XYZ file of C-alpha atoms in Angstrom:
535
model
C -2.743 -15.539 26.003
C -0.665 -18.667 25.441
C 0.517 -17.163 22.153
C 1.510 -13.893 23.824
C 3.375 -15.755 26.564
C 5.133 -18.088 24.125
C 6.349 -15.321 21.823
C 6.398 -12.279 24.168
C 3.926 -10.452 21.925
C 3.436 -6.840 23.105
C 0.051 -5.616 24.299
C -1.969 -4.023 21.490
C -0.791 -6.308 18.692
C -1.697 -9.946 18.153
C -0.498 -13.047 16.372
C -3.832 -14.701 17.026
C -7.113 -13.394 18.387
C -10.743 -14.464 18.731
C -13.321 -12.499 16.793
C -16.704 -12.488 18.508
C -19.911 -11.547 16.698
C -23.593 -11.555 17.626
C -26.551 -12.038 15.281
C -30.295 -11.467 15.417
C -32.450 -9.656 17.964
C -33.599 -10.729 21.411
C -34.822 -13.365 22.044
C -33.684 -14.913 18.757
C -29.951 -14.325 18.997
C -26.779 -16.319 18.598
C -23.071 -15.820 19.088
C -20.113 -16.952 17.015
C -16.422 -17.135 17.909
C -13.758 -17.468 15.220
C -10.018 -17.672 15.790
C -8.090 -15.369 13.470
C -4.427 -15.753 12.552
C -2.010 -16.289 9.679
C -3.449 -18.729 7.126
C -0.006 -20.106 6.132
C -1.078 -19.860 2.510
C 0.280 -22.253 -0.089
C 0.698 -19.202 -2.361
C 1.523 -16.634 0.294
C 1.416 -13.059 -1.089
C 3.426 -11.766 1.882
C 6.350 -13.985 0.848
C 6.161 -12.690 -2.722
C 5.958 -9.053 -1.633
C 8.761 -9.194 0.938
C 11.835 -7.603 -0.689
C 14.468 -9.192 1.562
C 13.255 -12.802 2.151
C 12.406 -11.962 5.743
C 9.255 -14.005 5.073
C 9.691 -17.460 3.612
C 7.837 -20.755 3.226
C 9.468 -23.723 4.897
C 9.566 -27.181 3.378
C 6.766 -28.280 5.730
C 4.512 -25.426 4.507
C 4.875 -23.113 7.507
C 5.221 -19.448 6.511
C 7.956 -18.235 8.841
C 9.899 -15.002 9.184
C 13.407 -13.827 9.997
C 13.628 -10.827 12.339
C 17.202 -10.116 11.334
C 16.330 -9.438 7.683
C 13.126 -7.384 7.987
C 13.459 -3.717 6.970
C 9.991 -2.675 8.152
C 8.728 -1.736 4.668
C 5.206 -2.991 5.525
C 4.708 -4.471 2.064
C 3.709 -7.742 3.737
C 0.981 -6.058 5.799
C -0.535 -4.718 2.569
C -0.159 -8.033 0.744
C -1.884 -10.177 3.374
C -5.664 -10.341 2.761
C -6.186 -11.587 6.345
C -4.585 -8.766 8.356
C -2.326 -11.352 9.974
C 0.869 -9.280 10.105
C 1.769 -6.367 12.332
C 4.807 -4.218 13.070
C 6.224 -5.095 16.466
C 6.595 -1.834 18.429
C 9.701 -3.169 20.180
C 11.720 -4.561 17.267
C 10.233 -2.316 14.540
C 9.977 -5.385 12.307
C 7.067 -7.400 10.954
C 5.726 -10.309 12.964
C 2.935 -12.863 12.754
C 1.929 -16.381 13.743
C 4.687 -18.769 12.655
C 2.836 -21.909 13.753
C 5.207 -22.088 16.729
C 7.819 -23.478 14.343
C 10.323 -23.873 17.181
C 7.879 -26.211 18.941
C 6.977 -28.106 15.782
C 10.675 -28.750 15.117
C 10.932 -30.702 18.402
C 7.678 -32.621 17.921
C 5.335 -30.370 19.913
C 2.071 -28.744 18.863
C 1.633 -24.939 18.683
C 1.014 -23.401 22.093
C -2.544 -22.322 21.253
C -3.452 -25.910 20.313
C -1.951 -27.294 23.489
C -3.663 -24.823 25.830
C -7.189 -24.967 24.292
C -9.411 -26.813 26.820
C -12.043 -27.818 24.245
C -9.782 -29.063 21.458
C -11.310 -26.363 19.250
C -8.020 -25.846 17.390
C -6.706 -28.817 15.431
C -3.269 -28.845 13.828
C -1.342 -31.412 11.894
C -0.223 -32.690 8.507
C -3.035 -32.327 5.984
C -1.150 -34.498 3.478
C -1.209 -37.500 5.809
C -4.641 -39.188 5.523
C -4.195 -40.801 8.947
C -4.043 -37.532 10.879
C -7.039 -36.088 12.700
C -6.965 -32.904 10.639
C -7.095 -34.842 7.364
C -10.067 -36.887 8.555
C -11.882 -33.749 9.699
C -11.279 -31.989 6.388
C -12.646 -35.000 4.544
C -15.721 -35.349 6.756
C -16.771 -31.839 7.772
C -18.083 -28.847 5.878
C -15.228 -26.351 6.007
C -14.809 -22.727 4.970
C -11.776 -20.555 4.273
C -11.434 -16.790 4.419
C -11.343 -14.892 1.139
C -10.646 -17.814 -1.216
C -11.146 -15.452 -4.171
C -7.710 -13.958 -3.453
C -6.096 -17.136 -4.789
C -3.735 -17.538 -1.833
C -4.783 -21.177 -1.139
C -5.175 -20.645 2.614
C -4.557 -23.590 4.935
C -6.678 -22.390 7.843
C -10.129 -24.018 7.688
C -13.242 -23.318 9.749
C -15.693 -26.122 10.438
C -19.160 -24.673 9.806
C -17.637 -21.218 9.629
C -20.017 -18.274 9.848
C -19.697 -16.045 6.786
C -20.695 -13.000 8.843
C -17.606 -13.502 10.992
C -15.261 -14.376 8.141
C -16.248 -11.427 5.933
C -15.149 -8.187 7.683
C -17.946 -5.833 6.610
C -20.738 -8.351 7.214
C -20.590 -7.613 10.937
C -20.038 -3.900 11.627
C -18.942 -2.612 15.012
C -21.960 -2.035 17.263
C -20.280 -0.366 20.268
C -17.009 0.300 22.016
C -15.272 -2.603 23.733
C -11.939 -3.324 25.383
C -8.994 -2.531 23.063
C -11.321 -1.230 20.318
C -10.028 2.296 20.832
C -6.293 2.840 21.091
C -5.933 6.566 20.600
C -2.167 6.471 21.161
C -1.517 4.028 18.368
C -1.256 0.342 17.571
C 1.874 -1.541 16.492
C 3.611 0.600 13.862
C 2.068 3.737 15.416
C 2.545 2.854 19.090
C 4.172 5.522 21.327
C 7.231 3.338 21.922
C 7.285 2.252 18.304
C 8.002 4.190 15.120
C 6.574 7.526 16.269
C 5.569 9.308 19.455
C 2.114 9.081 20.959
C 0.947 12.487 19.786
C 2.046 11.905 16.202
C 0.411 8.507 15.882
C -3.065 9.842 15.199
C -1.841 12.111 12.439
C -0.088 9.105 10.921
C -3.418 7.436 10.363
C -4.484 5.285 13.323
C -8.255 5.102 13.060
C -10.059 3.955 16.239
C -12.641 1.208 15.957
C -15.865 1.123 17.909
C -17.714 4.224 16.700
C -21.273 4.018 17.902
C -24.107 4.650 15.409
C -25.270 8.233 15.470
C -22.177 9.584 17.181
C -21.355 11.583 14.082
C -24.624 13.473 14.263
C -26.487 11.435 11.668
C -29.919 10.170 12.610
C -29.421 6.554 11.722
C -25.660 6.216 12.033
C -25.352 5.192 8.403
C -22.830 7.894 7.463
C -19.270 7.744 8.827
C -17.957 10.742 10.699
C -15.089 12.613 8.993
C -12.433 10.865 11.082
C -14.308 7.574 11.359
C -12.585 4.251 10.906
C -14.005 2.928 7.665
C -16.867 3.457 5.211
C -20.160 2.367 6.690
C -20.955 -1.166 5.488
C -24.395 -2.344 4.597
C -25.816 -4.218 7.573
C -26.796 -7.756 6.608
C -30.400 -8.995 6.993
C -29.365 -11.251 9.895
C -28.203 -8.099 11.740
C -24.762 -9.405 12.548
C -22.572 -7.100 14.618
C -19.022 -7.223 15.865
C -18.677 -7.451 19.615
C -14.980 -8.163 20.073
C -12.084 -8.019 17.639
C -8.461 -6.947 17.393
C -7.739 -3.188 17.298
C -7.381 -1.423 13.978
C -3.745 -1.167 12.875
C -4.412 2.111 11.079
C -2.775 3.313 7.876
C 0.503 1.441 7.423
C 1.737 3.385 4.381
C 1.430 6.969 5.583
C 2.280 10.366 4.161
C 5.743 9.356 2.941
C 4.350 7.014 0.268
C 2.125 9.499 -1.636
C 4.939 12.045 -1.311
C 7.409 9.592 -2.862
C 5.020 8.801 -5.721
C 4.716 12.566 -6.328
C 8.465 13.285 -6.314
C 9.043 10.246 -8.530
C 6.513 11.559 -11.060
C 8.308 14.928 -11.202
C 11.718 13.278 -11.575
C 10.744 10.867 -14.346
C 8.614 13.301 -16.327
C 11.183 16.092 -16.150
C 13.945 13.859 -17.487
C 11.860 11.982 -20.055
C 10.416 14.952 -21.969
C 13.622 16.724 -23.176
C 15.490 13.456 -23.753
C 12.534 12.044 -25.693
C 12.688 15.100 -27.940
C 16.404 14.444 -28.489
C 15.736 10.788 -29.185
C 13.241 11.520 -31.959
C 15.528 14.101 -33.535
C 13.967 17.359 -32.321
C 16.681 19.988 -31.680
C 16.879 20.678 -27.946
C 19.196 23.167 -26.257
C 21.733 21.862 -23.764
C 20.012 23.979 -21.099
C 16.814 21.954 -21.546
C 18.660 18.659 -21.178
C 20.498 19.985 -18.136
C 17.220 21.101 -16.593
C 15.644 17.682 -17.165
C 18.674 15.804 -15.834
C 19.098 17.949 -12.724
C 15.386 17.938 -11.901
C 15.443 14.183 -12.358
C 18.406 13.691 -10.043
C 17.185 16.100 -7.348
C 13.693 14.637 -7.174
C 14.967 11.061 -7.400
C 17.174 11.836 -4.395
C 14.059 13.087 -2.611
C 12.230 9.916 -3.673
C 14.967 7.727 -2.210
C 14.944 9.725 1.012
C 11.183 9.336 1.394
C 11.402 5.594 0.713
C 14.009 5.207 3.450
C 12.036 7.461 5.798
C 8.994 5.204 5.426
C 10.929 2.137 6.614
C 10.568 1.156 10.251
C 14.155 -0.120 10.085
C 15.864 2.525 7.902
C 19.245 1.276 9.087
C 18.655 -1.800 6.914
C 17.556 -0.051 3.716
C 20.570 -1.428 1.829
C 19.224 -4.979 2.307
C 16.885 -4.317 -0.632
C 19.882 -4.168 -2.964
C 22.196 -6.581 -1.178
C 19.709 -9.274 -0.068
C 17.081 -9.078 -2.792
C 14.037 -11.293 -3.214
C 13.510 -10.936 -6.940
C 9.763 -11.574 -7.103
C 9.140 -8.412 -5.070
C 8.442 -5.296 -7.106
C 10.001 -3.274 -4.327
C 13.318 -4.917 -5.255
C 12.740 -4.540 -8.989
C 11.801 -0.914 -8.416
C 14.918 -0.281 -6.349
C 17.137 -1.540 -9.161
C 15.139 0.394 -11.784
C 15.502 3.579 -9.731
C 19.222 2.917 -9.289
C 19.620 2.379 -13.026
C 17.682 5.555 -13.832
C 19.757 7.631 -11.438
C 22.955 5.990 -12.659
C 22.331 6.760 -16.355
C 21.368 10.365 -15.543
C 24.540 10.703 -13.452
C 26.602 9.279 -16.321
C 25.144 11.886 -18.685
C 25.929 14.680 -16.215
C 29.493 13.380 -15.773
C 30.151 13.290 -19.517
C 28.738 16.813 -19.975
C 30.890 18.133 -17.135
C 34.000 16.563 -18.641
C 33.136 18.171 -21.970
C 32.534 21.534 -20.273
C 36.014 21.466 -18.739
C 37.575 20.465 -22.064
C 38.397 16.895 -21.074
C 36.126 15.493 -23.812
C 35.482 16.809 -27.303
C 32.132 18.478 -28.168
C 31.491 15.714 -30.699
C 31.578 13.022 -28.012
C 29.295 15.170 -25.839
C 26.710 15.404 -28.623
C 27.025 11.685 -29.357
C 26.303 10.892 -25.700
C 23.099 12.958 -25.907
C 21.841 10.701 -28.695
C 23.160 7.422 -27.267
C 21.765 7.940 -23.743
C 18.483 9.583 -24.756
C 16.468 6.387 -25.219
C 17.904 4.542 -22.180
C 16.978 7.563 -20.048
C 13.445 7.667 -21.511
C 12.975 3.904 -21.060
C 14.228 3.929 -17.474
C 12.134 7.012 -16.695
C 9.028 5.207 -17.964
C 9.855 2.058 -15.976
C 10.497 4.138 -12.861
C 7.201 5.950 -13.232
C 5.051 2.802 -13.564
C 6.776 0.164 -11.414
C 4.899 1.388 -8.337
C 1.652 0.252 -9.944
C 3.006 -3.312 -10.028
C 4.224 -2.941 -6.444
C 0.715 -1.928 -5.378
C -0.743 -4.801 -7.402
C 1.234 -7.221 -5.197
C -0.728 -5.882 -2.224
C -3.491 -8.471 -2.577
C -5.109 -7.241 0.622
C -5.995 -3.932 -1.072
C -8.346 -4.734 -3.942
C -8.583 -1.149 -5.205
C -4.901 -1.218 -6.146
C -5.454 -4.194 -8.455
C -6.871 -1.865 -11.119
C -5.355 -2.459 -14.587
C -5.570 1.307 -15.122
C -3.050 2.035 -12.352
C 0.074 1.865 -14.600
C -1.591 4.376 -16.959
C -2.472 6.499 -13.907
C 1.211 6.605 -12.901
C 2.421 7.297 -16.449
C -0.055 10.156 -16.986
C 0.897 11.754 -13.680
C 4.556 11.519 -14.686
C 3.863 13.361 -17.947
C 1.820 16.071 -16.201
C 4.312 16.514 -13.355
C 7.291 16.648 -15.734
C 5.667 19.158 -18.056
C 4.607 21.299 -15.094
C 8.062 21.285 -13.482
C 9.840 22.049 -16.766
C 7.428 24.867 -17.610
C 8.084 26.471 -14.228
C 11.827 26.106 -14.851
C 11.417 27.729 -18.295
C 10.470 31.003 -16.614
C 14.077 31.228 -15.454
C 15.994 29.310 -18.153
C 16.029 30.770 -21.667
C 17.112 27.430 -23.106
C 13.765 25.901 -22.085
C 11.607 28.669 -23.523
C 11.480 27.212 -27.075
C 9.805 24.137 -25.501
C 7.055 26.103 -23.746
C 4.514 25.380 -26.484
C 5.214 21.639 -26.384
C 5.178 21.625 -22.579
C 1.796 23.397 -22.548
C 0.398 20.819 -24.947
C 1.756 17.887 -22.901
C 0.333 19.446 -19.748
C -3.115 19.865 -21.312
C -3.204 16.383 -22.842
C -1.989 14.869 -19.584
C -4.720 16.610 -17.605
C -7.370 15.312 -19.999
C -5.831 11.841 -19.778
C -5.886 12.081 -15.995
C -9.626 12.789 -15.976
C -10.192 9.751 -18.197
C -8.114 7.616 -15.822
C -10.195 8.871 -12.873
C -13.283 7.609 -14.667
C -11.641 4.272 -15.488
C -10.558 3.661 -11.894
C -13.665 4.913 -10.101
C -16.677 4.496 -12.375
C -16.156 1.085 -13.966
C -17.340 -2.070 -12.223
C -14.985 -3.167 -9.444
C -13.852 -6.746 -8.810
C -15.163 -6.948 -5.245
C -16.819 -5.023 -2.439
C -13.561 -3.783 -0.951
C -12.500 -2.078 -4.187
C -15.977 -0.602 -4.663
C -16.032 0.770 -1.126
C -12.584 2.337 -1.500
C -13.706 4.013 -4.732
C -16.865 5.287 -3.026
C -14.780 6.706 -0.193
C -12.873 8.756 -2.770
C -15.704 10.176 -4.857
C -18.585 10.322 -2.381
C -17.214 9.585 1.075
C -14.396 10.741 3.306
C -12.269 12.108 0.432
C -14.982 13.577 -1.780
C -14.098 17.211 -1.027
C -10.429 16.616 -1.751
C -11.204 14.603 -4.871
C -13.810 16.858 -6.468
C -12.471 20.129 -5.102
C -8.736 19.635 -5.573
C -8.066 16.614 -7.825
C -10.794 17.382 -10.365
C -11.549 21.112 -10.190
C -8.393 22.869 -8.915
C -5.985 20.185 -10.096
C -7.450 19.404 -13.534
C -10.258 21.633 -14.853
C -8.882 24.980 -13.696
C -5.364 24.202 -15.032
C -6.890 23.138 -18.348
C -8.711 26.476 -18.567
C -5.571 28.408 -17.573
C -3.448 26.600 -20.171
C -5.982 27.435 -22.891
C -6.309 31.045 -21.782
C -2.548 31.470 -21.379
C -1.902 30.098 -24.867
C -4.672 32.300 -26.311
C -3.524 35.599 -24.796
C 0.193 34.723 -24.670
C 0.679 35.075 -20.904
C 3.158 32.444 -19.617
C 2.309 33.185 -15.978
C -1.194 31.764 -16.491
C 0.286 28.476 -17.687
C 2.765 28.570 -14.799
C -0.179 28.891 -12.388
C -1.769 25.897 -14.127
C 1.459 23.945 -13.599
C 1.475 24.684 -9.866
C -2.184 23.662 -9.487
C -1.586 20.473 -11.467
C 1.277 19.489 -9.149
C -0.896 20.127 -6.102
C -3.684 18.063 -7.669
C -1.363 15.088 -8.236
C -0.176 15.107 -4.613
C -3.739 15.233 -3.259
C -4.858 12.494 -5.652
C -2.061 10.165 -4.578
C -2.914 10.815 -0.932
C -6.499 9.656 -1.466
C -5.577 6.748 -3.771
C -3.065 5.346 -1.265
C -4.869 5.990 2.013
C -8.479 5.087 1.153
C -7.919 1.360 0.436
C -6.029 1.012 3.728
C -9.147 2.019 5.661
C -11.052 -1.039 4.440
C -10.914 -3.713 7.195
C -9.290 -7.012 6.262
C -10.273 -9.003 9.355
């Protein structure tokens, strides 16, 4: 409460909160209370992920933030393994505990330290051996949360209870105050980014589902709209009694849609220009189709990226106030370069069409720009994998197969879009055989990538649980029914049959199904990891 009063934190979101768990069965029970907040990590992933230096580490080690720079991209909320950040529903920007930096600067302690009646919260300079916190760290047995993430957290718990510090060790046992916020939390609050009715469709998942409410006998299976995959209850029978509300899905429908449009744009441009680059004769109509599809779908990609921001009025900060370690910044410049080179090609071809440039120069430009376009298309298609990898809070996205996943989807989406365009453009028809082959090989490659990302051993429980949600949990019908069967196996069969009997419409149907399969796959791949609790 002191924190809320000090910083005017809105109801429903928290800079600090007390997690309360119970263990055992009557009469052998015990309770544990653990304060949760920003860990002010020495290697803070939120600072690395922030594209506009809204988050920064001060010289004294405090991880602070600048309201005036934040664009509301939510990359920091995905990067933090401790669920310490939220989107303020009033300012539409990120916020978190900043160690009451304004108080520290004038020689005061943080407000939570000052108000605690039991001196349960100790702050100070850990590098000074004379301070109380240094002596405690040297004398007591201390624990940190999720040290395996490599963030070097600076929040220590004396005799910390692992069941409280590990989210899925203490599942929710019943409803409690603030556990259900059907109208949204933070980013999804009614007076925040969206209206109250839309917040649920944007992914807010209520906590506090009671066992058996979904109709199962033992409560072990999550209901279809449940908050998270059911964890394995620990032998000590720990259960969560009080916690902060679930923030829901921060990267909603715009993100899988942008990954999908980006795959179409990059694949469509890369295929005909790659053919030109290796010396295969390609009609101007094919190059025009690839360039225009690339530009149109890159424009859609940019629009979706801006739409996903909680402060879209500041989208230009990514280019004008860049923080170069962030892959969101690198991706923005890669996208800009890709669109710029495609636009340059279109401009030269238009000048040649109107007789302002000679045909020889036009043909030379095809050869000169072919490889830059292919290289930038490839970089644009895979940079998102590195952006997701910076989200250390989401272990499933750390898969080394994710760049291949993005590249394969780009090839499939490009081949599918170009094949559909070939039904109307005679200049693309000579490429139909090659496009069919690329489509088929890409679909096979996609199935192999599914296996690599879901079936191989995962680095931790969070990644394993997200994978299980996809292939045997909440998303299993979408994954097996659409991603695998309708989006991969059926298109493969249609491509083979269409090539065998010479019916282009069968391959066109395969192209449509493949595009639908990619969109559904990205939806599951992006949403499932966000349902795994971090705190």
